PDB file of C-alpha atoms in Angstrom:
ATOM      1  CA  MET A   1       8.678  30.483  -3.753  1.00 63.00           C
ATOM      2  CA  GLU A   2      10.222  29.720  -0.282  1.00 78.00           C
ATOM      3  CA  THR A   3      11.503  25.591   0.045  1.00 78.00           C
ATOM      4  CA  GLU A   4       9.322  25.543   3.577  1.00 84.00           C
ATOM      5  CA  GLN A   5       6.287  26.652   1.794  1.00 88.00           C
ATOM      6  CA  LEU A   6       6.922  23.879  -1.443  1.00 89.00           C
ATOM      7  CA  TYR A   7       7.559  21.170   0.964  1.00 91.00           C
ATOM      8  CA  GLN A   8       4.072  21.867   2.955  1.00 90.00           C
ATOM      9  CA  MET A   9       2.412  22.353  -0.228  1.00 91.00           C
ATOM     10  CA  TYR A  10       3.705  19.475  -2.013  1.00 93.00           C
ATOM     11  CA  GLN A  11       5.044  16.940   0.426  1.00 93.00           C
ATOM     12  CA  PRO A  12       1.439  15.175   0.631  1.00 90.00           C
ATOM     13  CA  LEU A  13       1.431  14.696  -2.986  1.00 91.00           C
ATOM     14  CA  LEU A  14       4.859  13.604  -3.682  1.00 94.00           C
ATOM     15  CA  PHE A  15       4.974  10.973  -0.668  1.00 94.00           C
ATOM     16  CA  SER A  16       1.852   9.625  -2.428  1.00 91.00           C
ATOM     17  CA  ILE A  17       3.582   8.995  -5.227  1.00 93.00           C
ATOM     18  CA  ALA A  18       6.566   7.234  -3.683  1.00 94.00           C
ATOM     19  CA  TYR A  19       4.245   5.696  -1.172  1.00 94.00           C
ATOM     20  CA  ARG A  20       2.167   3.751  -4.172  1.00 93.00           C
ATOM     21  CA  MET A  21       5.731   3.050  -6.245  1.00 94.00           C
ATOM     22  CA  MET A  22       7.504   1.927  -3.305  1.00 93.00           C
ATOM     23  CA  GLY A  23       5.018   0.023  -0.982  1.00 92.00           C
ATOM     24  CA  ARG A  24       7.500   1.300   1.524  1.00 91.00           C
ATOM     25  CA  ILE A  25       7.149   4.314   3.853  1.00 93.00           C
ATOM     26  CA  ALA A  26      10.761   4.733   4.759  1.00 91.00           C
ATOM     27  CA  ASP A  27      11.467   4.771   1.506  1.00 92.00           C
ATOM     28  CA  ALA A  28       8.622   7.044   0.304  1.00 94.00           C
ATOM     29  CA  GLU A  29       9.495   9.665   2.912  1.00 94.00           C
ATOM     30  CA  ASP A  30      13.484   9.093   2.074  1.00 95.00           C
ATOM     31  CA  LEU A  31      12.445   9.901  -1.317  1.00 96.00           C
ATOM     32  CA  VAL A  32      10.455  13.359  -0.857  1.00 96.00           C
ATOM     33  CA  GLN A  33      13.185  14.581   1.440  1.00 95.00           C
ATOM     34  CA  GLU A  34      16.321  13.700  -1.347  1.00 95.00           C
ATOM     35  CA  ALA A  35      13.849  15.284  -3.647  1.00 95.00           C
ATOM     36  CA  PHE A  36      13.519  18.457  -1.721  1.00 94.00           C
ATOM     37  CA  ILE A  37      17.337  18.194  -1.493  1.00 94.00           C
ATOM     38  CA  THR A  38      17.963  17.946  -5.065  1.00 94.00           C
ATOM     39  CA  TYR A  39      15.540  21.067  -5.654  1.00 92.00           C
ATOM     40  CA  ASN A  40      17.607  23.520  -3.249  1.00 91.00           C
ATOM     41  CA  ARG A  41      20.619  22.551  -5.143  1.00 91.00           C
ATOM     42  CA  VAL A  42      19.640  23.000  -8.298  1.00 90.00           C
ATOM     43  CA  SER A  43      17.039  25.746  -8.093  1.00 84.00           C
ATOM     44  CA  SER A  44      20.435  27.583  -6.405  1.00 83.00           C
ATOM     45  CA  GLU A  45      21.894  27.278 -10.058  1.00 83.00           C
ATOM     46  CA  ARG A  46      18.782  28.150 -12.618  1.00 84.00           C
ATOM     47  CA  VAL A  47      15.087  29.194 -12.053  1.00 82.00           C
ATOM     48  CA  ILE A  48      12.775  26.382 -11.912  1.00 85.00           C
ATOM     49  CA  GLU A  49       9.463  27.608 -13.582  1.00 84.00           C
ATOM     50  CA  ASN A  50       7.320  24.743 -12.561  1.00 88.00           C
ATOM     51  CA  GLU A  51       8.032  23.446  -9.181  1.00 91.00           C
ATOM     52  CA  LYS A  52       5.164  20.846  -8.616  1.00 91.00           C
ATOM     53  CA  ALA A  53       6.172  19.281 -11.969  1.00 90.00           C
ATOM     54  CA  TYR A  54      10.245  19.063 -11.292  1.00 92.00           C
ATOM     55  CA  LEU A  55       9.360  17.694  -7.379  1.00 94.00           C
ATOM     56  CA  CYS A  56       7.268  15.272  -9.060  1.00 94.00           C
ATOM     57  CA  LYS A  57       9.616  14.091 -11.732  1.00 94.00           C
ATOM     58  CA  ILE A  58      12.503  13.795  -9.203  1.00 95.00           C
ATOM     59  CA  VAL A  59      10.711  11.540  -6.971  1.00 96.00           C
ATOM     60  CA  MET A  60       9.277   9.439  -9.724  1.00 95.00           C
ATOM     61  CA  ASN A  61      12.681   8.824 -11.507  1.00 93.00           C
ATOM     62  CA  SER A  62      14.106   8.111  -8.009  1.00 95.00           C
ATOM     63  CA  SER A  63      11.247   5.737  -7.178  1.00 94.00           C
ATOM     64  CA  ILE A  64      12.057   3.780 -10.604  1.00 92.00           C
ATOM     65  CA  ASP A  65      15.481   3.769  -9.915  1.00 91.00           C
ATOM     66  CA  LYS A  66      15.514   2.490  -6.558  1.00 91.00           C
ATOM     67  CA  LEU A  67      12.834  -0.486  -7.628  1.00 89.00           C
ATOM     68  CA  ARG A  68      15.617  -1.384  -9.976  1.00 85.00           C
ATOM     69  CA  SER A  69      18.272  -1.701  -7.470  1.00 81.00           C
ATOM     70  CA  ALA A  70      15.952  -3.383  -5.211  1.00 69.00           C
ATOM     71  CA  ALA A  71      14.617  -5.907  -7.663  1.00 64.00           C
ATOM     72  CA  SER A  72      17.187  -8.635  -6.868  1.00 57.00           C
ATOM     73  CA  LYS A  73      16.420  -8.526  -3.396  1.00 63.00           C
ATOM     74  CA  ARG A  74      12.798  -9.121  -3.728  1.00 64.00           C
ATOM     75  CA  GLU A  75      13.476 -12.339  -5.720  1.00 67.00           C
ATOM     76  CA  ILE A  76      14.962 -13.627  -2.488  1.00 77.00           C
ATOM     77  CA  TYR A  77      12.633 -12.029  -0.158  1.00 82.00           C
ATOM     78  CA  VAL A  78      11.098 -14.802   2.440  1.00 89.00           C
ATOM     79  CA  GLY A  79       7.475 -15.730   1.769  1.00 91.00           C
ATOM     80  CA  GLU A  80       4.767 -13.670   0.701  1.00 93.00           C
ATOM     81  CA  TRP A  81       5.816  -9.957   0.221  1.00 94.00           C
ATOM     82  CA  LEU A  82       3.313  -7.381   0.965  1.00 95.00           C
ATOM     83  CA  PRO A  83       3.855  -3.331   1.399  1.00 95.00           C
ATOM     84  CA  GLU A  84       4.248  -1.927   4.522  1.00 95.00           C
ATOM     85  CA  PRO A  85       0.731  -1.051   6.364  1.00 95.00           C
ATOM     86  CA  LEU A  86      -0.127   2.736   6.323  1.00 92.00           C
ATOM     87  CA  ILE A  87      -2.204   3.295   9.337  1.00 91.00           C
ATOM     88  CA  ASP A  88      -4.262   6.962   9.199  1.00 78.00           C
ATOM     89  CA  GLU A  89      -4.303   8.883  11.821  1.00 53.00           C
ATOM     90  CA  GLY A  90      -6.379  11.701  10.935  1.00 48.00           C
ATOM     91  CA  ASN A  91      -3.840  13.051   8.648  1.00 46.00           C
ATOM     92  CA  ASP A  92      -3.319  10.249   5.813  1.00 46.00           C
ATOM     93  CA  PRO A  93      -1.315  11.737   3.212  1.00 43.00           C
ATOM     94  CA  ALA A  94      -2.490   9.915   0.137  1.00 44.00           C
ATOM     95  CA  HIS A  95      -6.447  11.031   1.379  1.00 49.00           C
ATOM     96  CA  THR A  96      -6.578  13.983  -0.510  1.00 42.00           C
ATOM     97  CA  TYR A  97      -5.342  12.948  -3.897  1.00 40.00           C
ATOM     98  CA  LEU A  98      -7.358   9.585  -4.660  1.00 48.00           C
ATOM     99  CA  MET A  99      -9.872   7.186  -3.948  1.00 52.00           C
ATOM    100  CA  LYS A 100      -8.760   5.257  -0.853  1.00 62.00           C
ATOM    101  CA  GLU A 101      -8.783   2.130  -3.208  1.00 71.00           C
ATOM    102  CA  SER A 102      -5.532   2.979  -4.527  1.00 79.00           C
ATOM    103  CA  ILE A 103      -3.589   2.757  -1.258  1.00 84.00           C
ATOM    104  CA  SER A 104      -5.340  -0.712  -0.520  1.00 88.00           C
ATOM    105  CA  THR A 105      -3.301  -3.759   0.096  1.00 91.00           C
ATOM    106  CA  ALA A 106      -4.771  -5.467  -2.815  1.00 89.00           C
ATOM    107  CA  TYR A 107      -4.274  -2.613  -5.101  1.00 89.00           C
ATOM    108  CA  LEU A 108      -0.693  -2.153  -4.178  1.00 91.00           C
ATOM    109  CA  LEU A 109       0.429  -5.932  -4.572  1.00 91.00           C
ATOM    110  CA  LEU A 110      -1.346  -5.574  -8.153  1.00 90.00           C
ATOM    111  CA  LEU A 111       0.974  -2.577  -8.952  1.00 91.00           C
ATOM    112  CA  GLN A 112       3.910  -4.428  -7.940  1.00 88.00           C
ATOM    113  CA  GLN A 113       3.064  -6.783 -10.906  1.00 88.00           C
ATOM    114  CA  LEU A 114       3.709  -4.291 -13.459  1.00 92.00           C
ATOM    115  CA  THR A 115       7.242  -3.230 -14.486  1.00 92.00           C
ATOM    116  CA  GLU A 116       8.855  -0.425 -13.322  1.00 92.00           C
ATOM    117  CA  ASP A 117       7.591   2.242 -15.993  1.00 94.00           C
ATOM    118  CA  GLU A 118       4.400   0.485 -16.240  1.00 95.00           C
ATOM    119  CA  ARG A 119       4.008   1.229 -12.603  1.00 94.00           C
ATOM    120  CA  ALA A 120       5.350   4.975 -12.968  1.00 95.00           C
ATOM    121  CA  VAL A 121       2.952   5.690 -16.130  1.00 96.00           C
ATOM    122  CA  TYR A 122       0.011   4.151 -14.503  1.00 95.00           C
ATOM    123  CA  VAL A 123       0.174   5.540 -10.973  1.00 93.00           C
ATOM    124  CA  LEU A 124       0.807   8.877 -13.139  1.00 93.00           C
ATOM    125  CA  ARG A 125      -2.260   8.744 -15.497  1.00 93.00           C
ATOM    126  CA  GLU A 126      -4.763   6.289 -13.520  1.00 89.00           C
ATOM    127  CA  VAL A 127      -4.121   7.432  -9.529  1.00 87.00           C
ATOM    128  CA  PHE A 128      -3.225  11.359 -10.380  1.00 88.00           C
ATOM    129  CA  GLN A 129      -4.812  12.289 -13.503  1.00 89.00           C
ATOM    130  CA  TYR A 130      -1.688  13.564 -15.120  1.00 93.00           C
ATOM    131  CA  SER A 131      -1.765  14.305 -19.327  1.00 95.00           C
ATOM    132  CA  TYR A 132       0.354  11.853 -21.193  1.00 96.00           C
ATOM    133  CA  GLN A 133       2.350  15.287 -22.134  1.00 95.00           C
ATOM    134  CA  GLU A 134       2.742  15.935 -18.309  1.00 94.00           C
ATOM    135  CA  ILE A 135       3.933  11.983 -17.549  1.00 95.00           C
ATOM    136  CA  SER A 136       6.624  12.168 -20.941  1.00 95.00           C
ATOM    137  CA  THR A 137       8.065  15.027 -19.225  1.00 91.00           C
ATOM    138  CA  MET A 138       8.129  13.440 -15.826  1.00 91.00           C
ATOM    139  CA  ILE A 139       9.484  10.398 -17.386  1.00 92.00           C
ATOM    140  CA  GLU A 140      11.339  11.437 -20.046  1.00 90.00           C
ATOM    141  CA  LYS A 141       9.416   9.606 -22.864  1.00 94.00           C
ATOM    142  CA  SER A 142       7.843  10.618 -25.736  1.00 96.00           C
ATOM    143  CA  SER A 143       3.956  10.908 -25.125  1.00 95.00           C
ATOM    144  CA  ALA A 144       3.088   8.306 -27.493  1.00 96.00           C
ATOM    145  CA  ASN A 145       5.244   5.917 -25.602  1.00 97.00           C
ATOM    146  CA  CYS A 146       3.684   6.678 -22.425  1.00 96.00           C
ATOM    147  CA  ARG A 147       0.056   6.217 -24.022  1.00 96.00           C
ATOM    148  CA  GLN A 148       1.416   2.915 -25.241  1.00 97.00           C
ATOM    149  CA  ILE A 149       2.744   1.659 -21.626  1.00 96.00           C
ATOM    150  CA  PHE A 150      -0.203   2.788 -19.661  1.00 96.00           C
ATOM    151  CA  HIS A 151      -2.833   0.896 -22.443  1.00 94.00           C
ATOM    152  CA  ARG A 152      -0.476  -2.275 -21.414  1.00 93.00           C
ATOM    153  CA  ALA A 153      -0.389  -1.463 -17.784  1.00 93.00           C
ATOM    154  CA  LYS A 154      -4.189  -1.077 -18.018  1.00 91.00           C
ATOM    155  CA  LYS A 155      -4.364  -4.202 -19.608  1.00 88.00           C
ATOM    156  CA  SER A 156      -2.667  -5.713 -16.981  1.00 84.00           C
ATOM    157  CA  MET A 157      -4.878  -4.067 -14.272  1.00 83.00           C
ATOM    158  CA  HIS A 158      -8.065  -5.211 -15.940  1.00 72.00           C
ATOM    159  CA  ASN A 159      -8.454  -8.235 -14.664  1.00 63.00           C
ATOM    160  CA  ARG A 160      -8.771  -7.104 -11.182  1.00 64.00           C
ATOM    161  CA  PRO A 161     -11.745  -8.151  -8.923  1.00 58.00           C
ATOM    162  CA  LYS A 162     -14.240  -4.722  -8.721  1.00 64.00           C
ATOM    163  CA  ALA A 163     -13.672  -3.277  -5.434  1.00 64.00           C
ATOM    164  CA  SER A 164     -16.679  -4.509  -2.995  1.00 69.00           C
ATOM    165  CA  ALA A 165     -19.911  -2.375  -3.086  1.00 74.00           C
ATOM    166  CA  LEU A 166     -19.656  -2.603   0.798  1.00 80.00           C
ATOM    167  CA  ASP A 167     -19.565   1.134   2.393  1.00 85.00           C
ATOM    168  CA  PHE A 168     -16.552   1.733   5.029  1.00 86.00           C
ATOM    169  CA  GLN A 169     -19.118   0.912   8.133  1.00 91.00           C
ATOM    170  CA  SER A 170     -20.049  -2.535   6.825  1.00 93.00           C
ATOM    171  CA  MET A 171     -17.150  -3.504   6.148  1.00 93.00           C
ATOM    172  CA  ARG A 172     -16.006  -2.636   9.735  1.00 94.00           C
ATOM    173  CA  SER A 173     -19.024  -4.317  11.370  1.00 95.00           C
ATOM    174  CA  SER A 174     -17.798  -7.288   9.407  1.00 96.00           C
ATOM    175  CA  ILE A 175     -14.182  -7.040  10.462  1.00 96.00           C
ATOM    176  CA  GLU A 176     -15.267  -6.493  14.172  1.00 96.00           C
ATOM    177  CA  GLN A 177     -17.834  -9.653  13.823  1.00 97.00           C
ATOM    178  CA  PHE A 178     -15.093 -11.828  12.602  1.00 97.00           C
ATOM    179  CA  THR A 179     -12.442 -10.197  15.157  1.00 96.00           C
ATOM    180  CA  ILE A 180     -14.883 -11.082  18.400  1.00 95.00           C
ATOM    181  CA  ALA A 181     -15.556 -14.269  16.677  1.00 97.00           C
ATOM    182  CA  LEU A 182     -12.018 -15.134  16.646  1.00 96.00           C
ATOM    183  CA  GLN A 183     -11.661 -13.884  20.242  1.00 93.00           C
ATOM    184  CA  LYS A 184     -14.290 -16.251  21.528  1.00 93.00           C
ATOM    185  CA  GLY A 185     -13.490 -19.179  19.044  1.00 93.00           C
ATOM    186  CA  ASN A 186     -16.574 -19.115  17.604  1.00 96.00           C
ATOM    187  CA  ILE A 187     -15.586 -20.975  14.635  1.00 96.00           C
ATOM    188  CA  PRO A 188     -19.372 -20.974  12.807  1.00 97.00           C
ATOM    189  CA  LYS A 189     -19.412 -17.485  12.689  1.00 97.00           C
ATOM    190  CA  MET A 190     -16.081 -16.933  11.010  1.00 97.00           C
ATOM    191  CA  LEU A 191     -16.627 -19.272   8.538  1.00 97.00           C
ATOM    192  CA  GLU A 192     -19.913 -17.539   8.018  1.00 97.00           C
ATOM    193  CA  LEU A 193     -18.402 -14.042   7.083  1.00 97.00           C
ATOM    194  CA  LEU A 194     -15.457 -15.850   4.904  1.00 98.00           C
ATOM    195  CA  LYS A 195     -15.913 -16.271   1.016  1.00 96.00           C
ATOM    196  CA  GLU A 196     -15.896 -20.002  -0.031  1.00 96.00           C
ATOM    197  CA  ASP A 197     -12.718 -18.981  -1.817  1.00 95.00           C
ATOM    198  CA  ALA A 198     -10.714 -16.769   0.567  1.00 97.00           C
ATOM    199  CA  VAL A 199      -7.077 -16.620   1.119  1.00 97.00           C
ATOM    200  CA  PHE A 200      -5.017 -15.450   3.817  1.00 98.00           C
ATOM    201  CA  ILE A 201      -1.565 -14.150   2.920  1.00 97.00           C
ATOM    202  CA  SER A 202       1.167 -13.162   5.672  1.00 97.00           C
ATOM    203  CA  ASP A 203       4.443 -11.722   5.649  1.00 97.00           C
ATOM    204  CA  GLY A 204       7.108 -12.701   8.340  1.00 96.00           C
ATOM    205  CA  GLY A 205      10.060 -11.662   5.897  1.00 92.00           C
ATOM    206  CA  GLY A 206      11.781 -14.517   7.139  1.00 92.00           C
ATOM    207  CA  LYS A 207      12.211 -12.447  10.527  1.00 92.00           C
ATOM    208  CA  VAL A 208       9.013 -14.199  12.759  1.00 93.00           C
ATOM    209  CA  LYS A 209       7.213 -17.080  12.037  1.00 90.00           C
ATOM    210  CA  ALA A 210       4.464 -16.486   9.509  1.00 91.00           C
ATOM    211  CA  ALA A 211       2.792 -19.092   6.396  1.00 91.00           C
ATOM    212  CA  LEU A 212       5.441 -18.830   3.934  1.00 92.00           C
ATOM    213  CA  LYS A 213       2.714 -19.619   1.436  1.00 95.00           C
ATOM    214  CA  PRO A 214      -0.964 -18.234   0.827  1.00 97.00           C
ATOM    215  CA  ILE A 215      -3.564 -20.433   3.005  1.00 97.00           C
ATOM    216  CA  TYR A 216      -6.773 -21.303   1.134  1.00 97.00           C
ATOM    217  CA  THR A 217     -10.195 -22.460   1.941  1.00 96.00           C
ATOM    218  CA  PRO A 218     -12.146 -20.679   4.859  1.00 97.00           C
ATOM    219  CA  GLU A 219     -11.776 -23.726   7.019  1.00 97.00           C
ATOM    220  CA  ARG A 220      -7.802 -23.831   6.936  1.00 97.00           C
ATOM    221  CA  ILE A 221      -7.674 -20.150   7.334  1.00 98.00           C
ATOM    222  CA  VAL A 222     -10.015 -20.464  10.496  1.00 97.00           C
ATOM    223  CA  LEU A 223      -7.702 -22.986  12.398  1.00 96.00           C
ATOM    224  CA  LEU A 224      -4.393 -21.019  11.634  1.00 96.00           C
ATOM    225  CA  LEU A 225      -6.412 -17.879  12.633  1.00 96.00           C
ATOM    226  CA  VAL A 226      -7.515 -19.740  16.085  1.00 95.00           C
ATOM    227  CA  SER A 227      -3.949 -21.378  16.684  1.00 94.00           C
ATOM    228  CA  ILE A 228      -2.588 -17.819  16.697  1.00 93.00           C
ATOM    229  CA  MET A 229      -4.641 -16.650  18.844  1.00 93.00           C
ATOM    230  CA  LYS A 230      -4.129 -19.116  21.427  1.00 92.00           C
ATOM    231  CA  LYS A 231      -0.450 -18.458  21.287  1.00 92.00           C
ATOM    232  CA  LEU A 232      -0.989 -14.704  21.839  1.00 93.00           C
ATOM    233  CA  PRO A 233      -0.329 -13.589  25.760  1.00 92.00           C
ATOM    234  CA  GLU A 234      -3.142 -11.818  28.033  1.00 87.00           C
ATOM    235  CA  ASN A 235      -1.821  -8.417  27.572  1.00 88.00           C
ATOM    236  CA  SER A 236      -2.011  -8.542  24.277  1.00 93.00           C
ATOM    237  CA  ARG A 237      -4.558  -6.099  22.453  1.00 94.00           C
ATOM    238  CA  MET A 238      -6.340  -5.622  19.270  1.00 94.00           C
ATOM    239  CA  ALA A 239      -7.461  -2.312  18.216  1.00 94.00           C
ATOM    240  CA  PHE A 240      -9.667  -1.332  14.989  1.00 94.00           C
ATOM    241  CA  GLU A 241      -7.672   0.918  12.845  1.00 93.00           C
ATOM    242  CA  VAL A 242      -8.068   2.548   8.945  1.00 92.00           C
ATOM    243  CA  VAL A 243      -5.300   0.514   7.596  1.00 93.00           C
ATOM    244  CA  ASN A 244      -4.534   1.609   3.842  1.00 91.00           C
ATOM    245  CA  GLY A 245      -7.544   3.197   3.418  1.00 87.00           C
ATOM    246  CA  TYR A 246      -9.774   0.520   4.552  1.00 89.00           C
ATOM    247  CA  PRO A 247     -11.081  -0.960   8.122  1.00 91.00           C
ATOM    248  CA  GLY A 248      -8.350  -3.382   9.699  1.00 95.00           C
ATOM    249  CA  VAL A 249      -6.674  -4.374  12.781  1.00 96.00           C
ATOM    250  CA  VAL A 250      -3.521  -3.751  15.063  1.00 97.00           C
ATOM    251  CA  VAL A 251      -2.166  -6.211  17.531  1.00 96.00           C
ATOM    252  CA  SER A 252       0.017  -5.344  20.255  1.00 96.00           C
ATOM    253  CA  ILE A 253       1.797  -7.128  22.906  1.00 94.00           C
ATOM    254  CA  ASN A 254       3.274  -4.997  25.532  1.00 91.00           C
ATOM    255  CA  ASP A 255       2.565  -2.004  23.402  1.00 90.00           C
ATOM    256  CA  PHE A 256       4.422  -3.505  20.861  1.00 94.00           C
ATOM    257  CA  VAL A 257       2.794  -3.839  17.197  1.00 96.00           C
ATOM    258  CA  ALA A 258       3.162  -7.579  16.275  1.00 96.00           C
ATOM    259  CA  TYR A 259       0.892  -7.897  13.213  1.00 97.00           C
ATOM    260  CA  VAL A 260      -1.352  -5.450  10.893  1.00 97.00           C
ATOM    261  CA  VAL A 261      -4.125  -7.207   9.513  1.00 97.00           C
ATOM    262  CA  SER A 262      -6.098  -5.652   6.853  1.00 95.00           C
ATOM    263  CA  MET A 263      -8.804  -7.427   4.675  1.00 95.00           C
ATOM    264  CA  GLU A 264     -10.531  -7.527   0.997  1.00 93.00           C
ATOM    265  CA  PHE A 265     -13.946  -7.896   0.309  1.00 94.00           C
ATOM    266  CA  HIS A 266     -16.349  -9.177  -2.500  1.00 91.00           C
ATOM    267  CA  ASP A 267     -19.884 -10.095  -2.734  1.00 87.00           C
ATOM    268  CA  ASN A 268     -20.171  -8.750   0.745  1.00 90.00           C
ATOM    269  CA  LYS A 269     -17.701 -11.481   2.515  1.00 94.00           C
ATOM    270  CA  ILE A 270     -13.976 -11.141   3.317  1.00 96.00           C
ATOM    271  CA  SER A 271     -11.845 -12.951   0.561  1.00 95.00           C
ATOM    272  CA  ARG A 272      -8.509 -11.918   1.524  1.00 96.00           C
ATOM    273  CA  ILE A 273      -6.749 -11.590   4.656  1.00 97.00           C
ATOM    274  CA  PHE A 274      -3.063  -9.964   4.622  1.00 98.00           C
ATOM    275  CA  MET A 275      -1.338  -9.808   7.879  1.00 97.00           C
ATOM    276  CA  VAL A 276       2.230  -8.092   8.045  1.00 97.00           C
ATOM    277  CA  ALA A 277       4.055  -9.676  10.905  1.00 97.00           C
ATOM    278  CA  ASN A 278       7.310  -8.556   9.528  1.00 96.00           C
ATOM    279  CA  PRO A 279       8.755  -6.405  12.348  1.00 96.00           C
ATOM    280  CA  GLU A 280      10.732  -4.530   9.570  1.00 94.00           C
ATOM    281  CA  LYS A 281       7.890  -3.140   8.113  1.00 96.00           C
ATOM    282  CA  LEU A 282       6.143  -2.340  11.737  1.00 96.00           C
ATOM    283  CA  LYS A 283       9.034   0.013  12.926  1.00 94.00           C
ATOM    284  CA  HIS A 284       7.218   3.324  11.829  1.00 92.00           C
ATOM    285  CA  LEU A 285       4.201   1.858  14.053  1.00 94.00           C
ATOM    286  CA  GLN A 286       6.269   1.702  17.376  1.00 93.00           C
ATOM    287  CA  LYS A 287       5.692   4.242  19.778  1.00 80.00           C
TER     288      LYS A 287
END
């Protein structure tokens, strides 16, 4: 099969794997490009019987190597770390490969807590439904070892809160109500929409002003958001978008994306608010 055909066929899958592993869009795109360059070089020398498995193997192993080399950088990251936001413009590359939950900000944060090998096996098994034999071939470990790694990873992921029972439109409605209340300074309405143990997490990466630690309690979260709102210039604009598979808000100033906000719901209320403000993580959204 021609490389161009392979690219059209497998690029969405490969990007989906790399993005879930890395939490970074540019890195995921680079890993996919590198995989096809490697494929071209190797395929010119020998026959590759299973192109899909071979490409997945390259992407997964490159992801693991890159994560290990980036581990020390993560340790000195300023403030809280959040994955780069993936905005769905109608062609979400991960959409056809799994429920939107597996690209949610909350889910990606949980994956970050796993070791590189655990994350690889868990993503391939839980998200993409590969057999242990297939995973074994991709990451070059025995099937029995992959099974053990998966169960260890699943135990770590087991304590994650259950996904909200709210449907997409209900979440969107709550976020719209919350945003309108914020714009109008309607504090009681904002408090009504937040869970009692709500948490606000922002990622400025030391590049822009942002809370270095999570903000707890609805009252403190509301005060902080109202303070941010007051500082926004008149030409700022808020747009409702699909952020990592769920309803979210993109805040632009002079058509420059300044903040991307996503939210997590539990018990029909907003339980966590994630705000990416690090301009390095918003480059791909600038026009």
